[in-house]
Amino acid sequence: MLNVIASTMRLSMKRKIYQPHFTLSLHGIFKLCQAIDGHSRSTELKLTMELGTDVVLMNGPLPILSEKDKSRTVMVVSWVTSNIFWFSNKKSVLEMPWEEPIKNECLLSKILRWLVASVILGRISCISPEKSNCPGTLQTFLNRTYERVEMVDSHVANERLAVIILYLQDRVKRNSDTLPSVVTALCLLLLDRCSKQDLVDSRGQIERLCSKIHCPAESNPAWRWHYYQPWRDPALQHTAIERMEVEQACRSLLIIFSNTFSTGLPPGVPILSLGDVERSGLFQWERDFMVKQPYS
C-alpha cells in the first residue's frame, strides 16, 4: 500500500500546478505514522520506514491551523527524524527505475523545509491573499501576519516546534536559499505574544534584522513544494553582496533564537552571543572579502 501511495505521489509531482494533485491531510499523515510505528523497528521493516518517510515528504507541507495540528506536526516530524537517524548509515533500498535523480540534499534538510513551510503556510492562510503576497521585507510580512490571528497560540506548542526547527537547522548543511524561510517560521512561532524575556528585550534588534531579509519564498503565490530541492523564484535576482547581507542577518537571528533556548546547557559551556560575533569582526571580514571579489 505504501509503495502505491509513494508511486502515485511521485507521478502527481509531475503534474502542472493548476492540475489536481494527490495528497493526504495532516490527519491522514498522522494516522499513517501511527500505523507504521505500531511495529517494532527491525531490518525487515526498513523498507516500510523508508516508504513512510518518503510519503510524508512527497505529500508536501500541510498548513498548521490549530493547536491539534501543532501536536500532530510535532509527532510526524519527530517520527520522520528518528527514522532518518535510524537508517542513515544503511544503504537505501528505496530505488525505483523511474525515479528522478536525487539532488544533493539530505533528508533532514527536506523535513526542515517541510516543517517551516507548514508553519508559514498555516499563518498565511489566516490572512487575506493581497496581504500574504509580500514583495517587501520579512518585517513587512510579519507586520501583516500579526494583524489578524484567529487562534490563541500556545507558548508551549510554539516553543516545541521552534526547538525542533533550531535542532534540525543545526544538523543540516547551511543553505542560504532556505534561511529566510527558517527564520520566518521562528519569528512566527516566537515573537507574537512572546513569553521569553530575552526576545522581548531584543525586539528592536530583531526588527532591524528582519528589515534586511526578503519575504520567505512561501509567500509567493507561485511557490510550490519540491521534494528534490528548494523552490527558487526565477524572477528573484540578487547580487552576491545582497545574498551575503541577507544570510548574515539570518545567521544573527538564529544566534538570538538559539541563545533563548540555551538554558539546558551544562554549567561552564560558553554561549556565543550576537555581540561576540559582531565584535569578532567576522561579518565585516566577509563583507570586505566579498567586495574584493570580481563580478560581485
mmCIF file of C-alpha atoms in Angstrom:
data_model
loop_
_atom_site.group_PDB
_atom_site.id
_atom_site.type_symbol
_atom_site.label_atom_id
_atom_site.label_comp_id
_atom_site.label_asym_id
_atom_site.label_seq_id
_atom_site.Cartn_x
_atom_site.Cartn_y
_atom_site.Cartn_z
ATOM 1 C CA MET A 1 0.000 0.000 0.000
ATOM 2 C CA LEU A 2 2.809 2.423 0.867
ATOM 3 C CA ASN A 3 4.514 1.588 -2.410
ATOM 4 C CA VAL A 4 1.366 2.501 -4.351
ATOM 5 C CA ILE A 5 0.905 5.760 -2.396
ATOM 6 C CA ALA A 6 4.557 6.760 -2.885
ATOM 7 C CA SER A 7 4.415 5.972 -6.610
ATOM 8 C CA THR A 8 1.164 7.932 -7.017
ATOM 9 C CA MET A 9 2.660 10.933 -5.233
ATOM 10 C CA ARG A 10 5.763 10.769 -7.396
ATOM 11 C CA LEU A 11 3.588 10.892 -10.522
ATOM 12 C CA SER A 12 1.440 13.649 -9.006
ATOM 13 C CA MET A 13 4.503 15.863 -8.516
ATOM 14 C CA LYS A 14 4.982 15.894 -12.311
ATOM 15 C CA ARG A 15 1.564 17.496 -12.902
ATOM 16 C CA LYS A 16 1.119 21.186 -13.645
ATOM 17 C CA ILE A 17 0.476 23.499 -10.714
ATOM 18 C CA TYR A 18 -3.146 24.147 -11.767
ATOM 19 C CA GLN A 19 -3.956 20.424 -12.105
ATOM 20 C CA PRO A 20 -5.356 18.446 -9.146
ATOM 21 C CA HIS A 21 -2.784 16.614 -7.073
ATOM 22 C CA PHE A 22 -2.969 13.547 -4.876
ATOM 23 C CA THR A 23 -2.242 14.496 -1.260
ATOM 24 C CA LEU A 24 -3.108 13.281 2.206
ATOM 25 C CA SER A 25 -4.388 15.508 5.004
ATOM 26 C CA LEU A 26 -2.393 16.075 8.196
ATOM 27 C CA HIS A 27 -4.809 13.717 9.948
ATOM 28 C CA GLY A 28 -4.127 11.079 7.288
ATOM 29 C CA ILE A 29 -0.351 11.505 7.563
ATOM 30 C CA PHE A 30 -0.607 11.367 11.354
ATOM 31 C CA LYS A 31 -2.607 8.116 11.237
ATOM 32 C CA LEU A 32 -0.197 6.637 8.711
ATOM 33 C CA CYS A 33 2.768 7.331 11.010
ATOM 34 C CA GLN A 34 0.893 5.826 13.933
ATOM 35 C CA ALA A 35 0.104 2.681 11.949
ATOM 36 C CA ILE A 36 3.709 2.179 10.852
ATOM 37 C CA ASP A 37 5.092 2.964 14.299
ATOM 38 C CA GLY A 38 2.895 0.253 15.770
ATOM 39 C CA HIS A 39 5.530 -2.263 14.678
ATOM 40 C CA SER A 40 8.922 -2.519 16.312
ATOM 41 C CA ARG A 41 11.851 -1.381 14.201
ATOM 42 C CA SER A 42 13.839 -4.107 12.537
ATOM 43 C CA THR A 43 15.906 -4.595 9.407
ATOM 44 C CA GLU A 44 12.929 -6.341 7.788
ATOM 45 C CA LEU A 45 10.815 -3.216 8.266
ATOM 46 C CA LYS A 46 13.433 -0.822 6.888
ATOM 47 C CA LEU A 47 11.685 -0.552 3.516
ATOM 48 C CA THR A 48 8.405 0.258 5.281
ATOM 49 C CA MET A 49 10.082 3.030 7.291
ATOM 50 C CA GLU A 50 11.715 4.488 4.176
ATOM 51 C CA LEU A 51 8.490 4.376 2.191
ATOM 52 C CA GLY A 52 6.606 6.024 5.062
ATOM 53 C CA THR A 53 9.229 8.772 5.300
ATOM 54 C CA ASP A 54 9.063 9.321 1.547
ATOM 55 C CA VAL A 55 5.257 9.532 1.625
ATOM 56 C CA VAL A 56 5.362 12.260 4.285
ATOM 57 C CA LEU A 57 7.945 14.325 2.393
ATOM 58 C CA MET A 58 6.451 13.866 -1.071
ATOM 59 C CA ASN A 59 2.987 14.704 0.261
ATOM 60 C CA GLY A 60 4.281 18.212 0.880
ATOM 61 C CA PRO A 61 3.877 20.610 3.827
ATOM 62 C CA LEU A 62 0.478 20.825 5.494
ATOM 63 C CA PRO A 63 -0.639 24.217 6.923
ATOM 64 C CA ILE A 64 -0.722 24.294 10.718
ATOM 65 C CA LEU A 65 -4.108 25.786 11.603
ATOM 66 C CA SER A 66 -4.799 24.724 15.193
ATOM 67 C CA GLU A 67 -3.255 23.520 18.433
ATOM 68 C CA LYS A 68 -4.127 19.953 17.444
ATOM 69 C CA ASP A 69 -2.280 20.484 14.152
ATOM 70 C CA LYS A 70 0.797 21.571 16.102
ATOM 71 C CA SER A 71 0.757 18.427 18.250
ATOM 72 C CA ARG A 72 0.319 16.208 15.202
ATOM 73 C CA THR A 73 3.060 18.036 13.312
ATOM 74 C CA VAL A 74 5.483 17.575 16.221
ATOM 75 C CA MET A 75 4.703 13.851 16.227
ATOM 76 C CA VAL A 76 5.099 13.489 12.443
ATOM 77 C CA VAL A 77 8.384 15.428 12.307
ATOM 78 C CA SER A 78 9.771 13.544 15.316
ATOM 79 C CA TRP A 79 8.816 10.236 13.706
ATOM 80 C CA VAL A 80 10.435 11.122 10.375
ATOM 81 C CA THR A 81 13.575 12.475 12.077
ATOM 82 C CA SER A 82 14.020 9.359 14.213
ATOM 83 C CA ASN A 83 13.611 7.217 11.095
ATOM 84 C CA ILE A 84 16.287 9.200 9.276
ATOM 85 C CA PHE A 85 18.752 8.684 12.106
ATOM 86 C CA TRP A 86 17.790 5.001 12.356
ATOM 87 C CA PHE A 87 18.634 4.114 8.771
ATOM 88 C CA SER A 88 21.027 6.953 7.882
ATOM 89 C CA ASN A 89 24.051 4.648 7.944
ATOM 90 C CA LYS A 90 22.392 1.959 5.837
ATOM 91 C CA LYS A 91 22.221 1.940 2.057
ATOM 92 C CA SER A 92 18.756 2.929 0.890
ATOM 93 C CA VAL A 93 16.733 0.141 -0.649
ATOM 94 C CA LEU A 94 14.123 2.569 -1.955
ATOM 95 C CA GLU A 95 15.362 2.739 -5.515
ATOM 96 C CA MET A 96 12.846 2.715 -8.323
ATOM 97 C CA PRO A 97 13.833 2.710 -12.004
ATOM 98 C CA TRP A 98 11.538 5.635 -12.875
ATOM 99 C CA GLU A 99 12.740 7.835 -10.017
ATOM 100 C CA GLU A 100 14.313 11.167 -10.920
ATOM 101 C CA PRO A 101 17.964 11.724 -9.999
ATOM 102 C CA ILE A 102 18.250 12.612 -6.324
ATOM 103 C CA LYS A 103 19.744 16.037 -5.640
ATOM 104 C CA ASN A 104 22.444 16.534 -3.054
ATOM 105 C CA GLU A 105 20.047 17.366 -0.238
ATOM 106 C CA CYS A 106 19.837 15.210 2.874
ATOM 107 C CA LEU A 107 16.527 14.015 4.293
ATOM 108 C CA LEU A 108 16.995 16.164 7.402
ATOM 109 C CA SER A 109 17.090 19.224 5.167
ATOM 110 C CA LYS A 110 13.885 18.087 3.453
ATOM 111 C CA ILE A 111 11.987 17.630 6.715
ATOM 112 C CA LEU A 112 13.254 21.033 7.882
ATOM 113 C CA ARG A 113 11.892 22.640 4.688
ATOM 114 C CA TRP A 114 8.646 20.692 5.174
ATOM 115 C CA LEU A 115 8.221 21.907 8.749
ATOM 116 C CA VAL A 116 8.997 25.599 8.214
ATOM 117 C CA ALA A 117 6.708 25.681 5.156
ATOM 118 C CA SER A 118 3.883 24.156 7.246
ATOM 119 C CA VAL A 119 4.287 26.915 9.835
ATOM 120 C CA ILE A 120 4.400 29.709 7.233
ATOM 121 C CA LEU A 121 1.517 28.384 5.111
ATOM 122 C CA GLY A 122 -0.628 27.999 8.219
ATOM 123 C CA ARG A 123 -0.183 31.658 9.106
ATOM 124 C CA ILE A 124 -0.628 32.836 5.502
ATOM 125 C CA SER A 125 -3.970 31.021 5.321
ATOM 126 C CA CYS A 126 -5.230 33.245 8.170
ATOM 127 C CA ILE A 127 -4.731 36.499 6.248
ATOM 128 C CA SER A 128 -6.123 37.902 3.017
ATOM 129 C CA PRO A 129 -4.388 36.923 -0.255
ATOM 130 C CA GLU A 130 -3.376 40.503 -1.087
ATOM 131 C CA LYS A 131 -1.582 40.802 2.257
ATOM 132 C CA SER A 132 0.090 37.386 2.045
ATOM 133 C CA ASN A 133 1.706 38.282 -1.292
ATOM 134 C CA CYS A 134 4.510 40.363 0.157
ATOM 135 C CA PRO A 135 7.202 41.738 -2.175
ATOM 136 C CA GLY A 136 8.877 43.671 0.632
ATOM 137 C CA THR A 137 10.927 42.650 3.653
ATOM 138 C CA LEU A 138 10.403 39.981 6.256
ATOM 139 C CA GLN A 139 9.452 42.664 8.806
ATOM 140 C CA THR A 140 6.685 43.899 6.497
ATOM 141 C CA PHE A 141 5.453 40.334 6.091
ATOM 142 C CA LEU A 142 5.430 39.771 9.864
ATOM 143 C CA ASN A 143 3.530 43.002 10.487
ATOM 144 C CA ARG A 144 0.842 41.889 8.054
ATOM 145 C CA THR A 145 0.517 38.420 9.550
ATOM 146 C CA TYR A 146 0.221 39.826 13.087
ATOM 147 C CA GLU A 147 -2.772 41.964 12.098
ATOM 148 C CA ARG A 148 -5.141 39.027 12.116
ATOM 149 C CA VAL A 149 -4.528 35.869 14.108
ATOM 150 C CA GLU A 150 -7.680 33.931 14.879
ATOM 151 C CA MET A 151 -6.274 31.197 17.097
ATOM 152 C CA VAL A 152 -4.741 31.754 20.505
ATOM 153 C CA ASP A 153 -1.248 30.363 20.251
ATOM 154 C CA SER A 154 0.078 28.078 22.946
ATOM 155 C CA HIS A 155 3.554 29.164 24.001
ATOM 156 C CA VAL A 156 4.458 25.575 24.866
ATOM 157 C CA ALA A 157 3.406 24.179 21.469
ATOM 158 C CA ASN A 158 5.083 27.037 19.590
ATOM 159 C CA GLU A 159 8.323 26.633 21.506
ATOM 160 C CA ARG A 160 8.366 22.878 20.895
ATOM 161 C CA LEU A 161 8.152 23.489 17.162
ATOM 162 C CA ALA A 162 10.790 26.226 17.382
ATOM 163 C CA VAL A 163 13.213 23.969 19.253
ATOM 164 C CA ILE A 164 12.779 21.250 16.602
ATOM 165 C CA ILE A 165 13.480 23.794 13.833
ATOM 166 C CA LEU A 166 16.609 25.042 15.613
ATOM 167 C CA TYR A 167 17.794 21.470 16.154
ATOM 168 C CA LEU A 168 17.301 20.496 12.509
ATOM 169 C CA GLN A 169 18.902 23.708 11.275
ATOM 170 C CA ASP A 170 21.930 22.979 13.448
ATOM 171 C CA ARG A 171 22.254 19.487 11.959
ATOM 172 C CA VAL A 172 21.928 20.287 8.255
ATOM 173 C CA LYS A 173 24.327 21.939 5.891
ATOM 174 C CA ARG A 174 23.749 25.685 5.743
ATOM 175 C CA ASN A 175 21.664 26.694 2.751
ATOM 176 C CA SER A 176 21.316 30.442 2.205
ATOM 177 C CA ASP A 177 18.278 29.858 -0.037
ATOM 178 C CA THR A 178 16.205 28.371 2.802
ATOM 179 C CA LEU A 179 17.463 30.510 5.706
ATOM 180 C CA PRO A 180 14.824 33.268 5.202
ATOM 181 C CA SER A 181 12.071 30.662 5.497
ATOM 182 C CA VAL A 182 13.664 29.143 8.605
ATOM 183 C CA VAL A 183 13.918 32.479 10.439
ATOM 184 C CA THR A 184 10.404 33.431 9.278
ATOM 185 C CA ALA A 185 8.956 30.303 10.880
ATOM 186 C CA LEU A 186 10.873 31.015 14.090
ATOM 187 C CA CYS A 187 9.616 34.609 14.140
ATOM 188 C CA LEU A 188 6.011 33.481 13.644
ATOM 189 C CA LEU A 189 6.319 30.942 16.452
ATOM 190 C CA LEU A 190 8.222 33.010 18.978
ATOM 191 C CA LEU A 191 7.636 36.740 18.522
ATOM 192 C CA ASP A 192 3.859 37.192 18.542
ATOM 193 C CA ARG A 193 2.703 37.287 22.185
ATOM 194 C CA CYS A 194 6.265 36.410 23.133
ATOM 195 C CA SER A 195 6.766 34.695 26.524
ATOM 196 C CA LYS A 196 10.585 34.816 26.541
ATOM 197 C CA GLN A 197 12.005 37.926 28.208
ATOM 198 C CA ASP A 198 15.224 37.641 26.196
ATOM 199 C CA LEU A 199 13.250 38.007 22.976
ATOM 200 C CA VAL A 200 11.176 40.864 24.380
ATOM 201 C CA ASP A 201 14.382 42.722 25.269
ATOM 202 C CA SER A 202 15.816 42.047 21.791
ATOM 203 C CA ARG A 203 12.678 43.082 19.896
ATOM 204 C CA GLY A 204 14.192 46.229 18.378
ATOM 205 C CA GLN A 205 17.311 44.384 17.238
ATOM 206 C CA ILE A 206 15.195 41.570 15.783
ATOM 207 C CA GLU A 207 13.040 44.024 13.830
ATOM 208 C CA ARG A 208 16.131 45.715 12.366
ATOM 209 C CA LEU A 209 17.490 42.342 11.229
ATOM 210 C CA CYS A 210 14.121 41.313 9.751
ATOM 211 C CA SER A 211 14.124 44.544 7.738
ATOM 212 C CA LYS A 212 17.261 43.295 5.945
ATOM 213 C CA ILE A 213 15.701 39.972 4.897
ATOM 214 C CA HIS A 214 13.350 39.461 1.984
ATOM 215 C CA CYS A 215 9.989 37.725 2.332
ATOM 216 C CA PRO A 216 10.026 33.926 2.517
ATOM 217 C CA ALA A 217 9.576 32.040 -0.731
ATOM 218 C CA GLU A 218 6.316 30.545 0.585
ATOM 219 C CA SER A 219 4.661 33.990 0.463
ATOM 220 C CA ASN A 220 4.924 33.981 -3.331
ATOM 221 C CA PRO A 221 1.648 32.754 -4.945
ATOM 222 C CA ALA A 222 3.750 30.810 -7.480
ATOM 223 C CA TRP A 223 5.554 28.906 -4.721
ATOM 224 C CA ARG A 224 5.328 25.131 -4.919
ATOM 225 C CA TRP A 225 6.724 22.363 -2.769
ATOM 226 C CA HIS A 226 9.551 20.405 -4.369
ATOM 227 C CA TYR A 227 10.657 17.125 -2.865
ATOM 228 C CA TYR A 228 14.027 17.086 -4.571
ATOM 229 C CA GLN A 229 15.238 20.633 -3.971
ATOM 230 C CA PRO A 230 14.087 24.019 -2.615
ATOM 231 C CA TRP A 231 11.868 26.113 -4.855
ATOM 232 C CA ARG A 232 13.519 29.171 -6.363
ATOM 233 C CA ASP A 233 11.805 32.229 -7.743
ATOM 234 C CA PRO A 234 13.195 32.719 -11.273
ATOM 235 C CA ALA A 235 12.270 36.411 -11.110
ATOM 236 C CA LEU A 236 14.179 36.981 -7.877
ATOM 237 C CA GLN A 237 17.737 38.044 -8.607
ATOM 238 C CA HIS A 238 20.189 39.346 -6.033
ATOM 239 C CA THR A 239 23.854 40.203 -6.226
ATOM 240 C CA ALA A 240 26.393 38.210 -4.255
ATOM 241 C CA ILE A 241 26.716 41.049 -1.745
ATOM 242 C CA GLU A 242 22.930 41.246 -1.250
ATOM 243 C CA ARG A 243 22.733 37.488 -0.690
ATOM 244 C CA MET A 244 25.578 37.705 1.836
ATOM 245 C CA GLU A 245 23.837 40.514 3.758
ATOM 246 C CA VAL A 246 20.606 38.506 3.930
ATOM 247 C CA GLU A 247 22.495 35.428 5.095
ATOM 248 C CA GLN A 248 24.306 37.401 7.803
ATOM 249 C CA ALA A 249 21.010 38.807 9.085
ATOM 250 C CA CYS A 250 19.526 35.301 9.143
ATOM 251 C CA ARG A 251 22.536 33.902 10.992
ATOM 252 C CA SER A 252 22.265 36.738 13.517
ATOM 253 C CA LEU A 253 18.613 35.885 14.177
ATOM 254 C CA LEU A 254 19.491 32.205 14.566
ATOM 255 C CA ILE A 255 22.033 33.162 17.249
ATOM 256 C CA ILE A 256 19.422 35.190 19.125
ATOM 257 C CA PHE A 257 16.800 32.436 18.964
ATOM 258 C CA SER A 258 19.287 29.693 19.841
ATOM 259 C CA ASN A 259 20.526 31.570 22.902
ATOM 260 C CA THR A 260 16.924 31.882 24.100
ATOM 261 C CA PHE A 261 16.752 28.099 24.475
ATOM 262 C CA SER A 262 20.312 27.513 25.683
ATOM 263 C CA THR A 263 19.391 27.274 29.389
ATOM 264 C CA GLY A 264 19.698 23.496 29.273
ATOM 265 C CA LEU A 265 23.421 23.561 28.508
ATOM 266 C CA PRO A 266 25.804 22.109 31.118
ATOM 267 C CA PRO A 267 27.402 24.622 33.513
ATOM 268 C CA GLY A 268 30.560 26.243 32.170
ATOM 269 C CA VAL A 269 29.642 25.857 28.494
ATOM 270 C CA PRO A 270 30.150 29.306 26.883
ATOM 271 C CA ILE A 271 27.281 30.850 24.941
ATOM 272 C CA LEU A 272 28.242 32.777 21.820
ATOM 273 C CA SER A 273 26.176 35.957 21.700
ATOM 274 C CA LEU A 274 25.466 38.125 18.676
ATOM 275 C CA GLY A 275 27.612 40.838 20.259
ATOM 276 C CA ASP A 276 30.548 38.419 20.431
ATOM 277 C CA VAL A 277 30.198 37.667 16.713
ATOM 278 C CA GLU A 278 29.985 41.336 15.786
ATOM 279 C CA ARG A 279 32.987 42.244 17.927
ATOM 280 C CA SER A 280 34.993 39.436 16.349
ATOM 281 C CA GLY A 281 34.803 41.238 13.010
ATOM 282 C CA LEU A 282 33.665 38.095 11.173
ATOM 283 C CA PHE A 283 30.743 39.745 9.385
ATOM 284 C CA GLN A 284 32.854 42.744 8.384
ATOM 285 C CA TRP A 285 35.596 40.448 7.110
ATOM 286 C CA GLU A 286 33.036 38.603 4.971
ATOM 287 C CA ARG A 287 31.757 41.894 3.555
ATOM 288 C CA ASP A 288 35.265 43.158 2.776
ATOM 289 C CA PHE A 289 36.193 39.831 1.174
ATOM 290 C CA MET A 290 33.051 39.878 -0.974
ATOM 291 C CA VAL A 291 33.648 43.445 -2.145
ATOM 292 C CA LYS A 292 37.130 42.491 -3.333
ATOM 293 C CA GLN A 293 35.812 39.600 -5.415
ATOM 294 C CA PRO A 294 35.333 40.249 -9.167
ATOM 295 C CA TYR A 295 31.806 40.155 -10.604
ATOM 296 C CA SER A 296 30.224 40.557 -7.143
#
